[in-house]
Amino acid sequence: ASHRLRPVIARRGLQADAQSPSARTRHPRCGVLGTSLHVNQPIDAPSRLGFNCTIAVITALYGGYDTLHSYSRSFQARLGRQEREHGVHTCWFAFVDAASVPDLSASEIAQAKAAFNTTALDGGSWVQSGGWNLVMLPEGQMTATLPEHNQLRSRLPKMMAHCVLAHAKTMLYIDAKLHLSEPKSLWTMVEQLKPASLWTIQARGDGPGSAWLAPRHPYRSSVRDELVCLYLSGIISERAFAQLRAYHADGFPSELSEYAGGPGLVEGEWHARDLQAAESTALANEWFDEWWRWREHNTRDQISFIYAAWRMGFLPPQNQTQGNRSAVAQPQPRSSGLKGFAHFRPHLSVTAAVKSCDAQPEAWSCYLMRYADLGRILHGRTAARRHFIRYGFNEKRTCQCDGTAGPALISRNTHNRARASAGTENALLASRFASME
């Protein structure tokens, strides 16, 4: 286990800059987390890392329900070369407990648990495993006494990692069940943010960039369809429908897809943020508050996220549609220059997009499953492929199962994709939401 104990500064062979950038002030809203997500010295402090981190990569895993992916030395070497080319440094943090890294020795676990509370003088280097800096925080009172506390606990770094990051300019969160296919995936996943002075890569797209990026959901295109599928799959109970009824009362158009002018649906497996944008922190805080409000009804977080973005007026103008109900609070339209939320959109030619989808066995099935309007009228791989070439690409639809429409950026450590039959979904929709229409 000695290779895991080398401090980050030794692995990188880098020295901290003589003048590190000033740290961001911890947001007052972070105080609600108590000791559940609190460190003495930010996790990305140059005194800890030995360098100034530009992009922080975050994951979380508690209770040992999955396996923390170990990035090979070859992957880390390629990443280091690309960092030097782009003039940036990345830092990787996994929020874990001892059950999730069973190969650590008792002394390594003790060192990892002690690292969260350190001073600028003693540094406090992280214990490492597979390229990750392991952050072992004591479980606070917020989640310790709750059912499914490990699942709830993993949501805190996902939503509120800005509370422990003070130096990195950009953050990429990925679920522990995922891993990056190649180091270059990282740049593709964050470049659309276009944060100021981040790197030498030429940013793509028009406008000021975005404060937050997330991929579209690979199978479903509306919040309502997602809730129904979760219920039919046994992941949530009927109590979760109270959340959607409340959102409907507020005017939230849960039945509308992104392509129909509605809020659509994100895949919660990964997202990227511009940590320098105030909108990023505001959306994260609102997302956490909304998810925590409904935690006893629905522990999933995609629905609360897209509602929070809609409520704050952070969706693109064409997706900020008001529902056909008397709203309690009208969301404010997104103003010009506001860096809000955007769906991830890699820049590809139709030829390159088709080639990448042809290389994935399930891609064209995912294409028909994702878009209900197509799944009802098209059947088979050939029909799906033809539609994408003629219409889908120009309509900004995606054909990859990870929602990127381009070369696979991520790989999955486990497969947990439940999908109910369309007939059953429609029957339940008709009965469950009759009172909402």
CSV table of C-alpha atoms in Angstrom, one decimal, residues 52-390:
chain,number,residue,atom,x,y,z
A,52,ASN,CA,-2.5,25.5,-7.3
A,53,CYS,CA,-5.4,23.4,-8.4
A,54,THR,CA,-7.4,24.7,-11.4
A,55,ILE,CA,-10.0,21.9,-11.9
A,56,ALA,CA,-11.3,19.9,-8.9
A,57,VAL,CA,-12.8,16.4,-9.7
A,58,ILE,CA,-15.2,15.2,-7.0
A,59,THR,CA,-16.9,11.9,-6.3
A,60,ALA,CA,-18.5,10.4,-3.2
A,61,LEU,CA,-19.0,6.8,-2.0
A,62,TYR,CA,-20.3,5.7,1.4
A,63,GLY,CA,-21.3,2.3,2.8
A,64,GLY,CA,-19.3,0.3,0.2
A,65,TYR,CA,-22.3,0.0,-2.1
A,66,ASP,CA,-20.0,0.4,-5.1
A,67,THR,CA,-16.3,0.3,-6.0
A,68,LEU,CA,-14.1,3.4,-6.2
A,69,HIS,CA,-12.5,3.3,-9.6
A,70,SER,CA,-8.7,3.2,-9.6
A,71,TYR,CA,-7.1,5.2,-12.4
A,72,SER,CA,-4.0,3.5,-13.8
A,73,ARG,CA,-0.5,5.0,-13.8
A,74,SER,CA,-0.8,5.2,-17.6
A,75,PHE,CA,-4.0,7.3,-17.3
A,76,GLN,CA,-2.4,9.6,-14.7
A,77,ALA,CA,0.7,10.0,-16.9
A,78,ARG,CA,-1.4,11.0,-19.9
A,79,LEU,CA,-3.4,13.3,-17.7
A,80,GLY,CA,-0.2,15.0,-16.5
A,81,ARG,CA,1.0,15.5,-20.1
A,82,GLN,CA,-2.3,17.1,-21.1
A,83,GLU,CA,-2.3,19.3,-18.0
A,84,ARG,CA,1.1,20.7,-19.0
A,85,GLU,CA,-0.2,21.3,-22.6
A,86,HIS,CA,-3.2,23.2,-21.3
A,87,GLY,CA,-1.4,25.0,-18.5
A,88,VAL,CA,-3.7,23.7,-15.7
A,89,HIS,CA,-3.5,21.4,-12.7
A,90,THR,CA,-6.3,19.0,-11.7
A,91,CYS,CA,-6.9,17.7,-8.2
A,92,TRP,CA,-9.1,14.6,-7.5
A,93,PHE,CA,-11.0,14.1,-4.3
A,94,ALA,CA,-13.1,11.1,-3.3
A,95,PHE,CA,-15.4,11.5,-0.2
A,96,VAL,CA,-15.4,8.0,1.3
A,97,ASP,CA,-15.7,6.0,4.4
A,98,ALA,CA,-13.6,3.1,5.4
A,99,ALA,CA,-16.1,0.6,4.1
A,100,SER,CA,-15.7,2.0,0.6
A,101,VAL,CA,-11.9,1.5,0.5
A,102,PRO,CA,-11.4,-1.9,2.1
A,103,ASP,CA,-7.8,-2.3,0.9
A,104,LEU,CA,-6.5,0.5,3.1
A,105,SER,CA,-4.6,-0.5,6.2
A,106,ALA,CA,-5.6,0.7,9.7
A,107,SER,CA,-2.8,3.3,9.7
A,108,GLU,CA,-3.9,4.6,6.3
A,109,ILE,CA,-7.5,4.9,7.5
A,110,ALA,CA,-6.3,6.8,10.6
A,111,GLN,CA,-4.2,9.2,8.5
A,112,ALA,CA,-7.1,9.8,6.1
A,113,LYS,CA,-9.5,10.5,8.9
A,114,ALA,CA,-7.0,13.0,10.5
A,115,ALA,CA,-6.4,14.9,7.3
A,116,PHE,CA,-9.7,16.8,7.3
A,117,ASN,CA,-8.6,18.8,10.3
A,118,THR,CA,-5.2,20.5,9.7
A,119,THR,CA,-3.5,23.8,9.6
A,120,ALA,CA,-1.7,25.8,7.0
A,121,LEU,CA,1.6,25.0,8.8
A,122,ASP,CA,1.4,21.2,8.9
A,123,GLY,CA,0.1,20.9,5.4
A,124,GLY,CA,-2.1,17.8,5.9
A,125,SER,CA,-1.3,15.7,2.8
A,126,TRP,CA,-4.0,13.4,1.6
A,127,VAL,CA,-3.9,9.6,1.6
A,128,GLN,CA,-4.3,8.5,-2.0
A,129,SER,CA,-5.9,5.5,-3.8
A,130,GLY,CA,-5.9,5.1,-7.6
A,131,GLY,CA,-5.3,8.8,-8.3
A,132,TRP,CA,-7.9,10.0,-5.7
A,133,ASN,CA,-7.2,12.0,-2.6
A,134,LEU,CA,-9.3,10.3,0.0
A,135,VAL,CA,-11.4,12.7,2.2
A,136,MET,CA,-12.8,10.8,5.2
A,137,LEU,CA,-15.1,13.1,7.2
A,138,PRO,CA,-16.9,12.2,10.4
A,139,GLU,CA,-20.5,11.7,9.8
A,140,GLY,CA,-22.4,14.6,11.2
A,141,GLN,CA,-25.8,14.7,12.9
A,142,MET,CA,-27.5,15.8,9.7
A,143,THR,CA,-27.6,12.3,8.2
A,144,ALA,CA,-26.4,9.8,10.9
A,145,THR,CA,-29.8,9.0,12.3
A,146,LEU,CA,-31.7,8.9,9.0
A,147,PRO,CA,-32.7,5.8,7.0
A,148,GLU,CA,-30.5,5.3,3.9
A,149,HIS,CA,-28.0,7.6,5.5
A,150,ASN,CA,-25.2,6.6,3.3
A,151,GLN,CA,-27.2,7.5,0.2
A,152,LEU,CA,-28.1,10.8,1.7
A,153,ARG,CA,-24.6,11.5,2.9
A,154,SER,CA,-23.2,11.0,-0.6
A,155,ARG,CA,-25.4,13.8,-1.9
A,156,LEU,CA,-23.7,16.4,0.3
A,157,PRO,CA,-20.4,16.6,-1.6
A,158,LYS,CA,-22.3,16.3,-4.9
A,159,MET,CA,-24.4,19.4,-4.2
A,160,MET,CA,-22.3,21.4,-1.8
A,161,ALA,CA,-18.6,20.7,-2.6
A,162,HIS,CA,-18.1,24.5,-3.0
A,163,CYS,CA,-18.2,24.6,0.8
A,164,VAL,CA,-14.8,22.8,0.9
A,165,LEU,CA,-13.3,24.1,-2.3
A,166,ALA,CA,-11.7,27.6,-2.1
A,167,HIS,CA,-9.1,27.8,-4.8
A,168,ALA,CA,-10.1,25.7,-7.9
A,169,LYS,CA,-11.8,27.6,-10.7
A,170,THR,CA,-13.9,24.7,-12.0
A,171,MET,CA,-15.4,21.6,-10.6
A,172,LEU,CA,-16.4,18.3,-12.2
A,173,TYR,CA,-18.5,15.9,-10.2
A,174,ILE,CA,-18.9,12.3,-11.3
A,175,ASP,CA,-20.8,9.5,-9.6
A,176,ALA,CA,-18.6,6.8,-8.1
A,177,LYS,CA,-20.2,4.2,-10.5
A,178,LEU,CA,-18.6,6.1,-13.4
A,179,HIS,CA,-15.1,6.7,-14.5
A,180,LEU,CA,-13.6,8.8,-17.3
A,181,SER,CA,-12.8,6.8,-20.4
A,182,GLU,CA,-9.8,8.9,-21.2
A,183,PRO,CA,-8.1,12.0,-19.7
A,184,LYS,CA,-9.3,14.1,-22.6
A,185,SER,CA,-12.9,13.4,-21.5
A,186,LEU,CA,-12.3,15.9,-18.7
A,187,TRP,CA,-11.6,18.8,-21.0
A,188,THR,CA,-14.6,18.0,-23.2
A,189,MET,CA,-16.9,17.9,-20.2
A,190,VAL,CA,-15.9,21.3,-18.8
A,191,GLU,CA,-14.8,23.5,-21.8
A,192,GLN,CA,-18.4,24.7,-22.5
A,193,LEU,CA,-18.4,26.5,-19.2
A,194,LYS,CA,-15.9,29.0,-20.7
A,195,PRO,CA,-14.7,30.2,-17.2
A,196,ALA,CA,-12.5,33.3,-17.5
A,197,SER,CA,-8.8,32.6,-17.9
A,198,LEU,CA,-9.1,28.9,-17.2
A,199,TRP,CA,-6.8,27.5,-19.9
A,200,THR,CA,-5.5,27.9,-23.4
A,201,ILE,CA,-8.2,25.8,-25.0
A,202,GLN,CA,-10.4,27.8,-27.3
A,203,ALA,CA,-13.9,27.8,-25.8
A,204,ARG,CA,-16.8,26.8,-28.0
A,205,GLY,CA,-20.1,28.4,-28.5
A,206,ASP,CA,-21.5,31.9,-28.2
A,207,GLY,CA,-22.4,34.0,-25.3
A,208,PRO,CA,-20.9,34.2,-21.8
A,209,GLY,CA,-20.7,30.5,-21.2
A,210,SER,CA,-22.5,28.7,-18.4
A,211,ALA,CA,-22.2,28.4,-14.7
A,212,TRP,CA,-23.4,24.8,-14.7
A,213,LEU,CA,-23.5,22.0,-17.2
A,214,ALA,CA,-25.1,18.6,-17.1
A,215,PRO,CA,-26.0,16.0,-19.8
A,216,ARG,CA,-29.5,15.2,-20.9
A,217,HIS,CA,-31.1,12.1,-19.5
A,218,PRO,CA,-30.3,9.1,-21.8
A,219,TYR,CA,-33.9,7.7,-21.8
A,220,ARG,CA,-36.5,10.1,-20.6
A,221,SER,CA,-37.1,13.7,-21.6
A,222,SER,CA,-39.4,15.1,-18.9
A,223,VAL,CA,-39.5,15.2,-15.1
A,224,ARG,CA,-42.9,13.6,-15.0
A,225,ASP,CA,-41.8,10.6,-17.1
A,226,GLU,CA,-38.8,10.2,-14.8
A,227,LEU,CA,-40.9,10.1,-11.6
A,228,VAL,CA,-43.2,7.5,-13.1
A,229,CYS,CA,-40.3,5.3,-14.2
A,230,LEU,CA,-38.7,5.5,-10.7
A,231,TYR,CA,-42.1,4.6,-9.1
A,232,LEU,CA,-42.7,1.6,-11.4
A,233,SER,CA,-39.1,0.4,-10.8
A,234,GLY,CA,-39.7,0.4,-7.1
A,235,ILE,CA,-37.0,3.1,-6.4
A,236,ILE,CA,-39.5,5.5,-4.9
A,237,SER,CA,-42.9,5.2,-3.3
A,238,GLU,CA,-46.2,7.0,-3.9
A,239,ARG,CA,-45.1,9.6,-1.4
A,240,ALA,CA,-42.8,11.1,-4.1
A,241,PHE,CA,-45.8,12.3,-6.1
A,242,ALA,CA,-46.5,14.9,-3.4
A,243,GLN,CA,-43.3,16.6,-4.5
A,244,LEU,CA,-44.5,16.9,-8.1
A,245,ARG,CA,-48.0,18.0,-7.0
A,246,ALA,CA,-46.3,20.9,-5.1
A,247,TYR,CA,-44.3,21.8,-8.2
A,248,HIS,CA,-47.3,21.7,-10.4
A,249,ALA,CA,-49.1,24.1,-8.0
A,250,ASP,CA,-46.1,26.4,-8.5
A,251,GLY,CA,-46.6,26.3,-12.2
A,252,PHE,CA,-43.7,24.0,-13.0
A,253,PRO,CA,-44.4,22.3,-16.4
A,254,SER,CA,-43.1,18.8,-15.5
A,255,GLU,CA,-44.7,17.2,-18.6
A,256,LEU,CA,-42.8,19.3,-21.1
A,257,SER,CA,-39.5,18.1,-22.6
A,258,GLU,CA,-36.7,20.5,-23.5
A,259,TYR,CA,-37.7,20.2,-27.2
A,260,ALA,CA,-41.2,21.3,-26.4
A,261,GLY,CA,-40.0,24.4,-24.7
A,262,GLY,CA,-40.1,22.9,-21.2
A,263,PRO,CA,-37.4,22.3,-18.6
A,264,GLY,CA,-36.6,18.8,-19.8
A,265,LEU,CA,-34.6,16.4,-17.7
A,266,VAL,CA,-31.0,16.0,-16.7
A,267,GLU,CA,-28.9,12.9,-16.0
A,268,GLY,CA,-27.5,13.3,-12.5
A,269,GLU,CA,-24.4,11.1,-13.0
A,270,TRP,CA,-22.1,14.1,-13.7
A,271,HIS,CA,-22.1,17.8,-13.9
A,272,ALA,CA,-19.6,20.6,-14.3
A,273,ARG,CA,-19.5,24.0,-12.5
A,274,ASP,CA,-17.8,27.3,-12.9
A,275,LEU,CA,-16.9,27.9,-9.2
A,276,GLN,CA,-16.1,31.5,-9.9
A,277,ALA,CA,-19.6,32.3,-11.0
A,278,ALA,CA,-22.0,33.4,-8.3
A,279,GLU,CA,-24.9,31.7,-10.1
A,280,SER,CA,-23.1,28.3,-9.6
A,281,THR,CA,-23.1,28.7,-5.8
A,282,ALA,CA,-26.6,30.0,-5.8
A,283,LEU,CA,-27.9,27.1,-7.8
A,284,ALA,CA,-26.1,24.5,-5.7
A,285,ASN,CA,-27.5,26.0,-2.5
A,286,GLU,CA,-31.0,26.1,-3.9
A,287,TRP,CA,-30.7,22.5,-5.2
A,288,PHE,CA,-29.6,21.3,-1.8
A,289,ASP,CA,-32.4,23.1,0.1
A,290,GLU,CA,-35.0,21.8,-2.3
A,291,TRP,CA,-33.7,18.2,-2.2
A,292,TRP,CA,-33.4,18.3,1.6
A,293,ARG,CA,-37.0,19.6,1.8
A,294,TRP,CA,-38.3,16.5,0.1
A,295,ARG,CA,-35.8,13.9,1.3
A,296,GLU,CA,-38.4,11.9,3.2
A,297,HIS,CA,-40.5,11.7,0.0
A,298,ASN,CA,-37.8,11.3,-2.7
A,299,THR,CA,-34.1,10.7,-2.1
A,300,ARG,CA,-33.4,11.1,-5.9
A,301,ASP,CA,-32.1,14.5,-6.9
A,302,GLN,CA,-32.7,15.1,-10.6
A,303,ILE,CA,-36.2,16.5,-10.1
A,304,SER,CA,-35.3,18.9,-7.4
A,305,PHE,CA,-32.3,20.1,-9.5
A,306,ILE,CA,-34.3,21.0,-12.6
A,307,TYR,CA,-37.0,22.6,-10.6
A,308,ALA,CA,-34.5,24.8,-8.7
A,309,ALA,CA,-32.9,25.9,-12.0
A,310,TRP,CA,-36.3,26.7,-13.4
A,311,ARG,CA,-37.5,28.5,-10.3
A,312,MET,CA,-34.3,30.7,-10.3
A,313,GLY,CA,-34.7,31.5,-13.9
A,314,PHE,CA,-31.4,29.8,-14.8
A,315,LEU,CA,-32.6,27.7,-17.7
A,316,PRO,CA,-32.0,28.9,-21.2
A,317,PRO,CA,-34.8,31.3,-22.2
A,318,GLN,CA,-36.4,28.8,-24.6
A,319,ASN,CA,-36.8,26.3,-21.7
A,320,GLN,CA,-38.1,28.7,-19.1
A,321,THR,CA,-41.7,28.0,-20.0
A,322,GLN,CA,-44.4,28.6,-17.5
A,323,GLY,CA,-46.9,25.8,-17.0
A,324,ASN,CA,-50.6,26.2,-17.8
A,325,ARG,CA,-51.6,26.6,-14.2
A,326,SER,CA,-52.0,29.6,-11.8
A,327,ALA,CA,-48.4,29.9,-10.5
A,328,VAL,CA,-47.7,31.0,-7.0
A,329,ALA,CA,-44.4,32.4,-8.1
A,330,GLN,CA,-43.5,33.3,-11.6
A,331,PRO,CA,-39.8,32.4,-12.3
A,332,GLN,CA,-37.8,35.4,-13.6
A,333,PRO,CA,-36.6,35.1,-17.2
A,334,ARG,CA,-33.0,34.6,-17.7
A,335,SER,CA,-31.4,38.0,-18.4
A,336,SER,CA,-28.8,38.7,-21.0
A,337,GLY,CA,-25.3,37.9,-19.8
A,338,LEU,CA,-26.5,35.7,-16.9
A,339,LYS,CA,-24.4,32.5,-16.6
A,340,GLY,CA,-27.0,29.9,-15.7
A,341,PHE,CA,-27.6,26.3,-16.5
A,342,ALA,CA,-27.0,24.6,-19.9
A,343,HIS,CA,-27.3,21.1,-21.2
A,344,PHE,CA,-23.9,19.6,-22.3
A,345,ARG,CA,-23.4,20.1,-26.1
A,346,PRO,CA,-20.2,18.7,-27.6
A,347,HIS,CA,-19.3,20.2,-31.0
A,348,LEU,CA,-19.3,17.4,-33.6
A,349,SER,CA,-20.1,17.0,-37.2
A,350,VAL,CA,-23.0,14.7,-38.1
A,351,THR,CA,-20.5,12.2,-39.6
A,352,ALA,CA,-18.5,12.1,-36.4
A,353,ALA,CA,-21.6,11.8,-34.2
A,354,VAL,CA,-23.0,8.9,-36.3
A,355,LYS,CA,-19.6,7.1,-36.3
A,356,SER,CA,-19.4,7.3,-32.5
A,357,CYS,CA,-22.9,6.1,-32.0
A,358,ASP,CA,-22.4,3.2,-34.5
A,359,ALA,CA,-19.5,2.1,-32.3
A,360,GLN,CA,-21.8,1.7,-29.2
A,361,PRO,CA,-24.1,-1.4,-29.4
A,362,GLU,CA,-26.9,0.2,-27.4
A,363,ALA,CA,-26.8,3.8,-28.8
A,364,TRP,CA,-29.6,3.6,-31.4
A,365,SER,CA,-31.9,1.9,-28.9
A,366,CYS,CA,-31.1,4.6,-26.4
A,367,TYR,CA,-32.0,7.2,-29.1
A,368,LEU,CA,-35.5,5.8,-29.4
A,369,MET,CA,-35.9,5.2,-25.7
A,370,ARG,CA,-34.8,8.8,-24.8
A,371,TYR,CA,-37.3,10.5,-27.2
A,372,ALA,CA,-40.8,9.2,-26.6
A,373,ASP,CA,-42.1,10.9,-29.8
A,374,LEU,CA,-39.6,8.9,-31.9
A,375,GLY,CA,-40.1,5.6,-30.0
A,376,ARG,CA,-43.8,5.6,-30.9
A,377,ILE,CA,-43.2,5.9,-34.6
A,378,LEU,CA,-39.8,4.4,-35.3
A,379,HIS,CA,-38.7,0.9,-34.9
A,380,GLY,CA,-35.2,-0.6,-35.2
A,381,ARG,CA,-31.6,0.5,-35.5
A,382,THR,CA,-31.8,1.5,-39.2
A,383,ALA,CA,-34.9,3.8,-38.7
A,384,ALA,CA,-33.3,5.4,-35.7
A,385,ARG,CA,-30.0,6.0,-37.5
A,386,ARG,CA,-31.7,7.5,-40.6
A,387,HIS,CA,-33.8,9.9,-38.5
A,388,PHE,CA,-30.8,11.1,-36.6
A,389,ILE,CA,-28.9,11.8,-39.8
A,390,ARG,CA,-31.8,13.6,-41.5
